[in-house]
Each structure stands twice: as structure tokens, then as C-alpha cells.
PDB file of C-alpha atoms and ligand atoms in Angstrom:
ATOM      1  CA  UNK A 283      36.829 -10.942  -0.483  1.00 71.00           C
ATOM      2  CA  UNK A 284      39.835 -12.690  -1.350  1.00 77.00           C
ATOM      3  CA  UNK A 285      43.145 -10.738  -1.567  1.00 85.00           C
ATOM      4  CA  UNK A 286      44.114 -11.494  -4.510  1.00 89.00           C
ATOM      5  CA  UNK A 287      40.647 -10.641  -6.469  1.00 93.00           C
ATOM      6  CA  UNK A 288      40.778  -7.422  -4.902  1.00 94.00           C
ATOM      7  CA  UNK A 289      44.588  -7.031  -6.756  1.00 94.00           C
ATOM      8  CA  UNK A 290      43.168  -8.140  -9.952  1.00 94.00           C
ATOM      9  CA  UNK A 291      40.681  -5.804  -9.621  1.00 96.00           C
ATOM     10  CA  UNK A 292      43.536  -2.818  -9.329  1.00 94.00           C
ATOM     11  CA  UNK A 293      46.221  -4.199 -11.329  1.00 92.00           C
ATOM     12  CA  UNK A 294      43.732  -3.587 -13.982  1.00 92.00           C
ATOM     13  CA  UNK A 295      43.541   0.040 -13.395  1.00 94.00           C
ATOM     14  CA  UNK A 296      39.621  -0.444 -12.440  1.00 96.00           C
ATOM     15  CA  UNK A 297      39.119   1.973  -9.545  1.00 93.00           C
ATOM     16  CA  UNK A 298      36.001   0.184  -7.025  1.00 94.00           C
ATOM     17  CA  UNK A 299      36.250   1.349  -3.470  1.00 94.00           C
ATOM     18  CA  UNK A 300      35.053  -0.268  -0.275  1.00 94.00           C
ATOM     19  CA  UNK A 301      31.584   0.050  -1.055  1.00 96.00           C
ATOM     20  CA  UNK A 302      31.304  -1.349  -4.386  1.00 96.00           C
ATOM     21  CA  UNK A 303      33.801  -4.561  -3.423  1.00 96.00           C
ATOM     22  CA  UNK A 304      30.950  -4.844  -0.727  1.00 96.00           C
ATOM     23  CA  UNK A 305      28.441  -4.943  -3.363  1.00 97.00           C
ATOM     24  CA  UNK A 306      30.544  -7.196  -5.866  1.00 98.00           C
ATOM     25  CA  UNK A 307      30.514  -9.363  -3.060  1.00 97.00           C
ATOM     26  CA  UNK A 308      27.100  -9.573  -1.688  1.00 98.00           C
ATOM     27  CA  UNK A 309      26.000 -10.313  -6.110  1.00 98.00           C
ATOM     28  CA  UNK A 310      28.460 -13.180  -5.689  1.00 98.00           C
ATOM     29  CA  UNK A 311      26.515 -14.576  -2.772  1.00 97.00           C
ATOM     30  CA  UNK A 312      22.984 -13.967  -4.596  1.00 98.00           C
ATOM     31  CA  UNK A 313      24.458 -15.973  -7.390  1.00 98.00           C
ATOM     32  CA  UNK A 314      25.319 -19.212  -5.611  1.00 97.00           C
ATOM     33  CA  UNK A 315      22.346 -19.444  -3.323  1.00 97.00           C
ATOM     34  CA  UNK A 316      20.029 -18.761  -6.602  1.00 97.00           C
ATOM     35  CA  UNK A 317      21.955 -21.118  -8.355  1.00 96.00           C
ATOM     36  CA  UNK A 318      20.968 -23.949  -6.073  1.00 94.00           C
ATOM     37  CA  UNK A 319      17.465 -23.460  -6.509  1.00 94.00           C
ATOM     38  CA  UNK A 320      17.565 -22.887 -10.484  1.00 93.00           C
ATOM     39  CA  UNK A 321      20.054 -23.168 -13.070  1.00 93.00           C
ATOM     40  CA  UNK A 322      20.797 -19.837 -13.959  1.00 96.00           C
ATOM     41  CA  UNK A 323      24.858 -19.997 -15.064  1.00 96.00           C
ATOM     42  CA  UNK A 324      26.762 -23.053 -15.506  1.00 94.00           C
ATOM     43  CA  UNK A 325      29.385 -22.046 -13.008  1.00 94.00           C
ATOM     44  CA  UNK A 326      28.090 -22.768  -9.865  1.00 94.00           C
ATOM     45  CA  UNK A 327      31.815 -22.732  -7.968  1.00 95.00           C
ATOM     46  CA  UNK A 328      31.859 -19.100  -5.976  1.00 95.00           C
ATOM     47  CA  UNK A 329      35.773 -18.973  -7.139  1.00 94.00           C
ATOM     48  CA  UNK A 330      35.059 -19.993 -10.572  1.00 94.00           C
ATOM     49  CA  UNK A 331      31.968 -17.076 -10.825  1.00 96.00           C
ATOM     50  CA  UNK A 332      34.652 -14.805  -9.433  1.00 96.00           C
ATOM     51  CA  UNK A 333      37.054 -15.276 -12.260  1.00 94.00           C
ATOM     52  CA  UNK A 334      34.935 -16.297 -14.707  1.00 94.00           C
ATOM     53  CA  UNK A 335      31.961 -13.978 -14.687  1.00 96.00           C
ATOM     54  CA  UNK A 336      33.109 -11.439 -12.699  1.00 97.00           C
ATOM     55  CA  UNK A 337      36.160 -10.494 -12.958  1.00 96.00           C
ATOM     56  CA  UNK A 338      35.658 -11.149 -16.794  1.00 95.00           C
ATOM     57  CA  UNK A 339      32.756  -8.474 -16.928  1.00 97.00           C
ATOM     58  CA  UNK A 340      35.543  -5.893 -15.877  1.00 97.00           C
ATOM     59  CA  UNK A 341      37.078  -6.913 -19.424  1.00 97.00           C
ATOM     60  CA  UNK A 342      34.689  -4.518 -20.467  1.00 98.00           C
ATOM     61  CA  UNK A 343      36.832  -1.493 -18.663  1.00 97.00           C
ATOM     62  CA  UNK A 344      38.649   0.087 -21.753  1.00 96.00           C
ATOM     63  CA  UNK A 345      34.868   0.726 -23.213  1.00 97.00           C
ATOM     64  CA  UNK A 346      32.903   1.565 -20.448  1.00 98.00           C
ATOM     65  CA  UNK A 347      35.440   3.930 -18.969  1.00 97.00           C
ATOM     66  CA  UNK A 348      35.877   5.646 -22.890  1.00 96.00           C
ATOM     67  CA  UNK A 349      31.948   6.696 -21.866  1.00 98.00           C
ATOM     68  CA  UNK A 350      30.590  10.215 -20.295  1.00 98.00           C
ATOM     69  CA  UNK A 351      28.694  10.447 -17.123  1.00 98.00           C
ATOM     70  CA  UNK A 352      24.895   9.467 -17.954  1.00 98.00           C
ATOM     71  CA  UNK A 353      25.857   7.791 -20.940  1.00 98.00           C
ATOM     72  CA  UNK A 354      23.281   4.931 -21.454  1.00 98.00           C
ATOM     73  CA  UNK A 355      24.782   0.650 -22.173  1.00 99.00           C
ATOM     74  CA  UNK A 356      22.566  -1.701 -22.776  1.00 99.00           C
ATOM     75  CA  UNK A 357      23.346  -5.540 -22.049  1.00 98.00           C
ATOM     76  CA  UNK A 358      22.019  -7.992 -25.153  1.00 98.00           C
ATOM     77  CA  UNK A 359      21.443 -11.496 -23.556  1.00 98.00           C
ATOM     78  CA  UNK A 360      23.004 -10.628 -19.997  1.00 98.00           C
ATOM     79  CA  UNK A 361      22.166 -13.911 -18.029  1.00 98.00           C
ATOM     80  CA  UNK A 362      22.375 -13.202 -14.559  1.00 98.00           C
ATOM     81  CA  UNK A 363      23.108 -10.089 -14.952  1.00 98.00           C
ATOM     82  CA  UNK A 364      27.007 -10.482 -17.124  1.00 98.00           C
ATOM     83  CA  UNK A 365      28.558  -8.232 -17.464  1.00 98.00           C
ATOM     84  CA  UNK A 366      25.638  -5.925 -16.857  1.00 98.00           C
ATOM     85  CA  UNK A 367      25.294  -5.908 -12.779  1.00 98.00           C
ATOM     86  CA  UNK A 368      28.908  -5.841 -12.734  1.00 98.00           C
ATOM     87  CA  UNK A 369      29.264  -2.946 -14.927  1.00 98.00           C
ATOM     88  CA  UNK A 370      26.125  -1.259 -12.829  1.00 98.00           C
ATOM     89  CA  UNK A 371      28.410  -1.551  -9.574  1.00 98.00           C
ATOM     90  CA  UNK A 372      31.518  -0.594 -10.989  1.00 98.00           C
ATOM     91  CA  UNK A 373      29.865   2.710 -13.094  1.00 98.00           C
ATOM     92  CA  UNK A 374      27.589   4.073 -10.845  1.00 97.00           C
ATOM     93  CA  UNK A 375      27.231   7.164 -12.845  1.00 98.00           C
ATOM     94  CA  UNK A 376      26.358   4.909 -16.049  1.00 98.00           C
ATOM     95  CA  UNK A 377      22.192   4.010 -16.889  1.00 98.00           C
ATOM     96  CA  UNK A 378      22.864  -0.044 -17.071  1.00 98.00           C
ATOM     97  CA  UNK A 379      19.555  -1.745 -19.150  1.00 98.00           C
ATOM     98  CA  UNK A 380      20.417  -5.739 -19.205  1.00 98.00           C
ATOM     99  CA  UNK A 381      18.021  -8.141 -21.286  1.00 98.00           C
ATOM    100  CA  UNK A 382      17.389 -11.656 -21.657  1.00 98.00           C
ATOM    101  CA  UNK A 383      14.785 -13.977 -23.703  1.00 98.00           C
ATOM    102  CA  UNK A 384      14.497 -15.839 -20.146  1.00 98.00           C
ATOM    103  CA  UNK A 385      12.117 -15.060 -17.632  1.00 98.00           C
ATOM    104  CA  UNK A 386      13.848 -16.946 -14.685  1.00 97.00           C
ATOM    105  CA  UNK A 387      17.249 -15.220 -15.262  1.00 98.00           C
ATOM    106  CA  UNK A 388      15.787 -11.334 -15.378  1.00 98.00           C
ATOM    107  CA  UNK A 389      13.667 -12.319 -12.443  1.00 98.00           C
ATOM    108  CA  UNK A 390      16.647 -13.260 -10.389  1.00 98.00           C
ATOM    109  CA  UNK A 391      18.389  -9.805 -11.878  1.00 98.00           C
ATOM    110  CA  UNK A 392      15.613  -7.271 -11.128  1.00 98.00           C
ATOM    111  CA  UNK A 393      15.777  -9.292  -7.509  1.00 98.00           C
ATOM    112  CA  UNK A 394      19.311  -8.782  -7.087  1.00 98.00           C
ATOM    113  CA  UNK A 395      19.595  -5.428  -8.080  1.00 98.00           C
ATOM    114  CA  UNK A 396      16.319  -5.031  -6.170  1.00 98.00           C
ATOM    115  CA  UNK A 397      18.555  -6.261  -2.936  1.00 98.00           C
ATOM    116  CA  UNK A 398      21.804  -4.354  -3.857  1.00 98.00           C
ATOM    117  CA  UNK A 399      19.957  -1.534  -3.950  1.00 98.00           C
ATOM    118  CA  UNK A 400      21.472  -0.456  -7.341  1.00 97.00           C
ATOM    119  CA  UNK A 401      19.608   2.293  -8.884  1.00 98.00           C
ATOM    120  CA  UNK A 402      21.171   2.892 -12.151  1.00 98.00           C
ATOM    121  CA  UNK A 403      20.423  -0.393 -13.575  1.00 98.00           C
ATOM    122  CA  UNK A 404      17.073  -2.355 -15.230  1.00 98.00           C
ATOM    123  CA  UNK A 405      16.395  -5.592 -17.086  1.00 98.00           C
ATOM    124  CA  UNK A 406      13.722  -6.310 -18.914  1.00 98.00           C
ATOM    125  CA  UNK A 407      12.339  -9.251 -20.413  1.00 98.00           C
ATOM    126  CA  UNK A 408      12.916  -9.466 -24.380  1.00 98.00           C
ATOM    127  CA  UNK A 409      14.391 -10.820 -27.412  1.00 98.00           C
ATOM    128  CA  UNK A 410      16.976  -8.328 -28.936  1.00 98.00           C
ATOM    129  CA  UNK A 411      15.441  -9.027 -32.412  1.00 98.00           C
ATOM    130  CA  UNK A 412      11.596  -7.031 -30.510  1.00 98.00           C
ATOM    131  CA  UNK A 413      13.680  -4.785 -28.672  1.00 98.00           C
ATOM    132  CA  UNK A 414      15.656  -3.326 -31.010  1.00 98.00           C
ATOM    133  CA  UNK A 415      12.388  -2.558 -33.251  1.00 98.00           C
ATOM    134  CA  UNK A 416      10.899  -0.857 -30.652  1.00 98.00           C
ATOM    135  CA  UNK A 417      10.670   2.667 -30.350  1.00 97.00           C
ATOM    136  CA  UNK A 418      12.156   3.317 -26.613  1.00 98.00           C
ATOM    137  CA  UNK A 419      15.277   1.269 -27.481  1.00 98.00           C
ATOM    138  CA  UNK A 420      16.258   1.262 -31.110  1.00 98.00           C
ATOM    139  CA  UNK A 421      19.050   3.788 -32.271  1.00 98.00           C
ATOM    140  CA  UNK A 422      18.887   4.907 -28.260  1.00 98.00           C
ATOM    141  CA  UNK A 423      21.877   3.607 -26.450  1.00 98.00           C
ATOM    142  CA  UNK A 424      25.344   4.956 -26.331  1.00 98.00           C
ATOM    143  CA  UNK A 425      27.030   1.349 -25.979  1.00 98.00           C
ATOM    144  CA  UNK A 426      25.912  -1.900 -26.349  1.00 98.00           C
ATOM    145  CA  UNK A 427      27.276  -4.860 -25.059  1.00 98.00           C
ATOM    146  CA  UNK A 428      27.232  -8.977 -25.179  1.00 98.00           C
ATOM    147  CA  UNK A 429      29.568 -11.500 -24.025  1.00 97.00           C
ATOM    148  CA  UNK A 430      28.982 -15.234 -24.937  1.00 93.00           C
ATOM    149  CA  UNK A 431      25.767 -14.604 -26.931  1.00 96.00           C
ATOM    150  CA  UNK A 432      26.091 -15.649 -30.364  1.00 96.00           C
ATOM    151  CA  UNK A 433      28.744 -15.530 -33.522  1.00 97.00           C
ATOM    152  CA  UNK A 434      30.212 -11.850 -34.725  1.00 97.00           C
ATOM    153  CA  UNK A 435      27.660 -11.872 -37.454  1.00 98.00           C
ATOM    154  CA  UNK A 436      24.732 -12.654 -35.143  1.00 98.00           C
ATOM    155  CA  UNK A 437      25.583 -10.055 -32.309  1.00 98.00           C
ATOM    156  CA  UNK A 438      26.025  -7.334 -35.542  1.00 98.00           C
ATOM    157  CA  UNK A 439      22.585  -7.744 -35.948  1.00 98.00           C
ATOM    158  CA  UNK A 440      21.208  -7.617 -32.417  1.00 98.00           C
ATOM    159  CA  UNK A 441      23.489  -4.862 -31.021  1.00 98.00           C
ATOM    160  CA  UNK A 442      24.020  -2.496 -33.966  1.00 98.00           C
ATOM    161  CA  UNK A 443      20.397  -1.563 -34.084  1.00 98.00           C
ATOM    162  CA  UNK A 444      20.262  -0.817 -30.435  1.00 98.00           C
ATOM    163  CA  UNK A 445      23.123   2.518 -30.473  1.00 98.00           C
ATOM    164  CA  UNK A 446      22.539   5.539 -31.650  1.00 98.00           C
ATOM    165  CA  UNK A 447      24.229   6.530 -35.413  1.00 96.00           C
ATOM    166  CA  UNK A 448      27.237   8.688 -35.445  1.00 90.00           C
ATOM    167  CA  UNK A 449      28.811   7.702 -32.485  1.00 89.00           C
ATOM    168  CA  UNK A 450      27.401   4.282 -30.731  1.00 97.00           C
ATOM    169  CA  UNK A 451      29.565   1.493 -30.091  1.00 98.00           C
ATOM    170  CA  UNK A 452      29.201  -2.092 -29.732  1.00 98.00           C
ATOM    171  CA  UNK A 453      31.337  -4.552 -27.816  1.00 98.00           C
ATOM    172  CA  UNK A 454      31.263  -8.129 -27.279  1.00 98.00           C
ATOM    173  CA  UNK A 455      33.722 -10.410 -25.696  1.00 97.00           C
ATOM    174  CA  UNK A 456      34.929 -13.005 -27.112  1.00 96.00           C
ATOM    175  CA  UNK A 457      37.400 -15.638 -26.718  1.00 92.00           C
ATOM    176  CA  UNK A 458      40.939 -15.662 -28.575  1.00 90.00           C
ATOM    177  CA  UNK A 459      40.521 -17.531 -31.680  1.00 93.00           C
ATOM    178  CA  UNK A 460      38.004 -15.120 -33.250  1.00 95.00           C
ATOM    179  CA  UNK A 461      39.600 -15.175 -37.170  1.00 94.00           C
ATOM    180  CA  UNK A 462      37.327 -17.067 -38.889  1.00 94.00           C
ATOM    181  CA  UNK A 463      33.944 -15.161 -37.398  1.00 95.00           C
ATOM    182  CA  UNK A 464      35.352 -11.908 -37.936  1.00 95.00           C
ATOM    183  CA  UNK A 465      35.892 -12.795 -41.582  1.00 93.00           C
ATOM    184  CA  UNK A 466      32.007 -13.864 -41.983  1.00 95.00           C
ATOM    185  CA  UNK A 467      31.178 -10.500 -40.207  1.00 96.00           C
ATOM    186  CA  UNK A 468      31.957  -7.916 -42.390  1.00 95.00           C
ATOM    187  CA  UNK A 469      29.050  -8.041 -44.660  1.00 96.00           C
ATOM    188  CA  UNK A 470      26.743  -8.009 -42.081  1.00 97.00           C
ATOM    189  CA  UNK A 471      28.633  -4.919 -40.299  1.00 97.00           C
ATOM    190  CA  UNK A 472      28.332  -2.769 -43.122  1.00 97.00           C
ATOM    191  CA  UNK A 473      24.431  -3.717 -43.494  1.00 97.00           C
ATOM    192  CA  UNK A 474      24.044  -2.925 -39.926  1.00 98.00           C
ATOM    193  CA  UNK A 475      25.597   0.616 -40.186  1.00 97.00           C
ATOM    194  CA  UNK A 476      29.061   0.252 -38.950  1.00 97.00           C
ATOM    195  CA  UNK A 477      32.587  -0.275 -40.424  1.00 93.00           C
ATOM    196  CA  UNK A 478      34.605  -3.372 -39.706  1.00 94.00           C
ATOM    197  CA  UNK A 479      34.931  -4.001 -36.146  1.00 96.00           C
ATOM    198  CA  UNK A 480      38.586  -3.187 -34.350  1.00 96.00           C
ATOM    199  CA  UNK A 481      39.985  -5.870 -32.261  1.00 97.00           C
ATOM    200  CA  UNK A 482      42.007  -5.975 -29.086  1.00 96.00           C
ATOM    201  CA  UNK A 483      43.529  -8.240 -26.842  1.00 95.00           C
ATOM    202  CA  UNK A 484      42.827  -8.152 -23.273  1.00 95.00           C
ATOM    203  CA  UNK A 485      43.700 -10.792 -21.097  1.00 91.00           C
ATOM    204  CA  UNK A 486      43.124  -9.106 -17.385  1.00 91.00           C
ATOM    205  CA  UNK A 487      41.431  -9.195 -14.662  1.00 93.00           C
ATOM    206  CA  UNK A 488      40.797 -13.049 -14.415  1.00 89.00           C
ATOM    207  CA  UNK A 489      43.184 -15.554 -14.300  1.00 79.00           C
ATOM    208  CA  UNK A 490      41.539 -17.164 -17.217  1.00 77.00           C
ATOM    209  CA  UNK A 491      42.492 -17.172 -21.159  1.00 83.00           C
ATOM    210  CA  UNK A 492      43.183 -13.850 -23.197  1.00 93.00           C
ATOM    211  CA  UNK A 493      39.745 -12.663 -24.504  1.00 95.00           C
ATOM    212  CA  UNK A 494      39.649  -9.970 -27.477  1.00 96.00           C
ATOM    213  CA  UNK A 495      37.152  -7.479 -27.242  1.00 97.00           C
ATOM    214  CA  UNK A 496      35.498  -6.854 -30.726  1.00 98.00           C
ATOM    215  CA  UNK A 497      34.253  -2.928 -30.924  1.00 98.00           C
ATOM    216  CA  UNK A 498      32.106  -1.722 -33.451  1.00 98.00           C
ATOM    217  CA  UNK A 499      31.509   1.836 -34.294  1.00 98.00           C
ATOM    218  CA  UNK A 500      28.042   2.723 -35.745  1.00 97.00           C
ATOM    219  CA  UNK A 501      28.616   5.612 -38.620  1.00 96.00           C
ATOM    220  CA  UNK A 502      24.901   5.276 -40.492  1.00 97.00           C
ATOM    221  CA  UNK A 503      21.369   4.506 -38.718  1.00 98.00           C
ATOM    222  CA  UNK A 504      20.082   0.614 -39.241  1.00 98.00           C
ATOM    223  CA  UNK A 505      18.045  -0.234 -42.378  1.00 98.00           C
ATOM    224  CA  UNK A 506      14.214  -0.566 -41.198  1.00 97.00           C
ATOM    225  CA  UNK A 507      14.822  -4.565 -42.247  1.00 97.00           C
ATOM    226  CA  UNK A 508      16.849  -5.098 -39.476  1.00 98.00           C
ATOM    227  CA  UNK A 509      16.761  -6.841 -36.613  1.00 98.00           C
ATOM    228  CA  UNK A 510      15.029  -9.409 -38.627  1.00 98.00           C
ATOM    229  CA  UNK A 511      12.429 -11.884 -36.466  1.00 98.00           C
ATOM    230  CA  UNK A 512      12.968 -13.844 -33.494  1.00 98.00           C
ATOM    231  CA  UNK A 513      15.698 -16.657 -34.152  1.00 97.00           C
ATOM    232  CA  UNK A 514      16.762 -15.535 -37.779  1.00 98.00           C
ATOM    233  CA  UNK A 515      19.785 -13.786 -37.229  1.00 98.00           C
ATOM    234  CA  UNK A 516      20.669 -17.179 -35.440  1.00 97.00           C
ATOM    235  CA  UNK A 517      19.862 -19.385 -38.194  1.00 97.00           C
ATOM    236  CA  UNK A 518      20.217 -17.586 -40.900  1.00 97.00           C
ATOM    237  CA  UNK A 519      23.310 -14.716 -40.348  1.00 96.00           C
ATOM    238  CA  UNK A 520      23.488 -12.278 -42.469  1.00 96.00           C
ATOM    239  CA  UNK A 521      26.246 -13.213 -44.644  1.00 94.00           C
ATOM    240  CA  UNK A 522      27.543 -12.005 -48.131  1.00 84.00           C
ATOM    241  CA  UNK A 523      26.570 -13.087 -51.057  1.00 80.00           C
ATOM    242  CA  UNK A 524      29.804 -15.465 -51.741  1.00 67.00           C
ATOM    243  CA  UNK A 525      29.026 -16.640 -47.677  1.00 65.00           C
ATOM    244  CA  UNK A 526      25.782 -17.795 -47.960  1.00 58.00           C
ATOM    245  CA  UNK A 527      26.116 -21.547 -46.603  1.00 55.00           C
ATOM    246  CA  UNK A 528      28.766 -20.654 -44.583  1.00 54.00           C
ATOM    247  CA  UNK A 529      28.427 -20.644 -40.778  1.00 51.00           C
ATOM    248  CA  UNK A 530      30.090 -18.062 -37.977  1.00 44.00           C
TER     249      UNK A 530
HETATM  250  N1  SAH B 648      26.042 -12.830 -20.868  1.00 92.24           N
HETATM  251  C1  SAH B 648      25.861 -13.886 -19.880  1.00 92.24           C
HETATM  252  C2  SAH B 648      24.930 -15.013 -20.361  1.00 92.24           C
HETATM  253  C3  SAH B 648      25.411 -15.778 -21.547  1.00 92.24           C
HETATM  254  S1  SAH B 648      24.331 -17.119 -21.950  1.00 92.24           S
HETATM  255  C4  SAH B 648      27.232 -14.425 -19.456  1.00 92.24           C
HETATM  256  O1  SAH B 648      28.239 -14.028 -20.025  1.00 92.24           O
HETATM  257  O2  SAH B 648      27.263 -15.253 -18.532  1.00 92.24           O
HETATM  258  C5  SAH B 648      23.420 -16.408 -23.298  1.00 92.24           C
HETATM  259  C6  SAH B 648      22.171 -15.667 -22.831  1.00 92.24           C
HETATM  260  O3  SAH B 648      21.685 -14.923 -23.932  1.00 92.24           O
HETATM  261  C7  SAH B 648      21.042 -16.592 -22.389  1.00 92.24           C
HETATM  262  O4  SAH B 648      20.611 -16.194 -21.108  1.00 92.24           O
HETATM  263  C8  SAH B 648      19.955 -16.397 -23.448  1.00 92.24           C
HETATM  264  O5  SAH B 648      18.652 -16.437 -22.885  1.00 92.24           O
HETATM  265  C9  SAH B 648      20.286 -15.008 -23.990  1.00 92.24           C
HETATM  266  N2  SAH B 648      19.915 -14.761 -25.388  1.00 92.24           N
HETATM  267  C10 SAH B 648      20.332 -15.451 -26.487  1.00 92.24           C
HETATM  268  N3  SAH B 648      19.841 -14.903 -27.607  1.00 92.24           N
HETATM  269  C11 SAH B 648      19.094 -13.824 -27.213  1.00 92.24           C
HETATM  270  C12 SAH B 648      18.326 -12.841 -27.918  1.00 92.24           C
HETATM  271  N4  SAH B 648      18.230 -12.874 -29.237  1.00 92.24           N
HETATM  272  N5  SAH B 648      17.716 -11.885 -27.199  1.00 92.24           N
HETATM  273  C13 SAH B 648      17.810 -11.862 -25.832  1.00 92.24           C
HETATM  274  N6  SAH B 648      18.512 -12.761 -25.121  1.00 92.24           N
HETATM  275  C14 SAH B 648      19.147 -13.720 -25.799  1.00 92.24           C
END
């Protein structure tokens, strides 16, 4: 592994010894060979995956360490396995479920966890919209999670319905200029059973832009109405009354 990802890695305050670097490393190297065959990310570059997708992942640090041993994340459109694997490797004592709408991607995660030999992680095949109507998975997590998945409004709806009332959280990632989506969101947080997100900046590890990490916290269970059907939060986001027409 390169010295200096290694420094990012500390400077950060994320604590991975030998044996996880070792595993961080061997994901990297599933990545680019799968990547040759299929398109599974758009970075393709081993340096660029590093810093992009994941080093980024550990952007996710101030949450994930906030949780208890056990505690159960789920990962709402993970890809190959962003930030989900990562977050598997880094908190072994956390139950990692990732998901994706594509069959090709949670193949290539179930084989690379499969090869890691990482046991506290899953993924499973699914649209958040059926997943977080379904009995084994809504209201069930401790933390849910999404980075570069859809607007504020949009990932309200598919990862509010997925933590448990009271005390869930949700987190997604997203890139500095955020003002304008978190605006549209606040209807469709209260709707979803949380108050108005809290934002922070966080701009390590990765040598890449500042990100802010968006954090809802779930006080009331989900209406039964939501997550609506396949695609709708996408095209239609649940916006306020005065919003409607508006796009996040
Ligand atoms: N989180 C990864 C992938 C981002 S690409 C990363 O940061 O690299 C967005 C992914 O979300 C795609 O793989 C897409 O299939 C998935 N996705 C989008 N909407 C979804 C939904 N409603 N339910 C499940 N997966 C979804």
C-alpha cells in the first residue's frame, strides 16, 4: 500500500491495523480486475479508487464510530460495495447489509466479500423503495447510509424508512455545494419521521474536495405510504406544497 494512503488513513484518527490494510488492499485489486471485465464504477484508475472510493468511504468515520458493538448499517445503492465493504473492513464488530437495484454489481460484492472472507457483511439484490416495505428491513437498522445515490429529498425517502424510530440515523455524503437540496428537503424529512438534517464538513481522508456529511435523526416511525413505488421518489420527490415543480 502506498505510504501516504496508509497516513491518510491515521491522520484521520481511523484506527485499521495490519490486517485490515491487507484486506483494503486485496478489495482494491478485486475492483480493477472486475472492472475490466464489466463496468461496475467509473473509476477504473487503482489510485483514483483509492482516493476516491476508498478513502472517501472512511468519510463515514464520525458516524460509524458514534455506533455500539453489533449495531446494524445498512448501505442504500452501495455499487461495488461504497462505502459498505469499506465500512465492513474497517468495523468488524458492525453487521454491514449493502444493496443495489443491479444484479452485476451485488454479484461482484457477495464475490468479494465471499474472497475477503468478511463475515459481518451481506448484499442483497433490491430497490430501497421494496426493501424498505418489507418486514425484515423496515424500521430495523441502527444507521443507514448512501453516498452518490440521489438528491437530499430522494435519499429521505429511501433511508428514513429503513432505521429504527427513536434513535436511527441516516447519513449520506455529499459534495460541498449542498444549499439548495437541503432547502427542498425539509418537507420530505419531517414526512419521513425525522427533524431537519445537521450538516458537517469533512474534507479527510482523500485528497479530493471537502464533502459534508448530511445526518438525519429519526424521532417518529415512517407513515405506511412511504417508500412510495419503484422510481417515484426519483421522479416525483416529495416536496412541499409551495415546492411542487421544483427539482433537488
Ligand atoms: N455508492 C456507490 C455507488 C453509487 S452509483 C459509490 O459511491 O460508488 C448509484 C448506485 O445506486 C447504482 O449502483 C444504482 O444501481 C443504485 N441505486 C440507485 N437507486 C437505487 C434504489 N432506489 N435502490 C437500490 N439501488 C439504487
Amino acid at each position: 500500500m502506498l505510504p501516504q494512503i496508509e497516513a491518510q488513513i491515521s491522520d484521520a484518527g481511523i484506527d485499521c491495523d495490519a490486517g485490515r490494510l491487507q484486506l483494503l488492499e486485496k478489495y482494491v485489486k478485486l475492483l480493477v480486475t472486475a472492472n475490466e471485465k464489466s463496468n461496475l464504477t467509473a473509476i477504473k484508475d487503482e489510485i483514483e479508487i483509492w482516493d476516491q472510493l476508498v478513502l472517501r468511504s472512511m468519510r463515514f468515520h464520525p458516524v460509524m464510530s458514534s455506533l455500539k458493538e453489533g449495531s446494524k448499517v445498512i448501505d442504500v445503492g452501495t455499487g461495488a460495495g461504497i462505502p459498505g465493504v469499506i465500512a465492513a473492513i474497517v468495523y468488524p464488530s458492525l453487521m454491514i447489509t449493502m444493496i443495489d437495484a443491479t444484479g452485476k454489481k451485488v454479484r461482484f460484492v457477495t464475490e468479494a466479500i465471499d474472497e475477503l472472507g468478511i463475515t459481518n457483511a451481506r448484499a442483497i439484490q433490491g430497490r430501497a423503495e421494496q426493501i424498505g416495505r418489507e418486514r425484515d428491513h423496515r424500521e430495523h437498522y441502527d444507521l443507514s447510509v448512501a453516498r452518490a445515490v440521489g438528491s437530499l429529498t430522494e435519499l429521505a425517502e429511501l433511508l428514513l424508512p429503513l432505521v429504527t424510530p427513536h434513535r436511527g440515523q441516516a447519513a449520506a455524503l455529499k459534495g460541498a455545494d449542498i444549499d439548495d437540496e437541503l432547502a427542498l428537503a425539509g418537507h420530505a424529512s419531517a414526512e419521513l419521521g425525522a427533524a431537519d438534517p445537521s450538516i458537517t464538513a469533512i474534507a479527510s481522508p482523500g485528497s479530493s474536495d471537502p464533502d459534508k456529511m448530511v445526518t438525519w435523526t429519526k424521532t417518529r416511525p415512517t407513515p405506511r405510504a412511504y417508500p412510495r413505488r419503484d422510481g417515484v421518489p426519483h421522479k416525483s420527490p416529495l416536496f412541499g406544497p409551495r415546492q411542487v415543480g421544483a427539482r433537488g
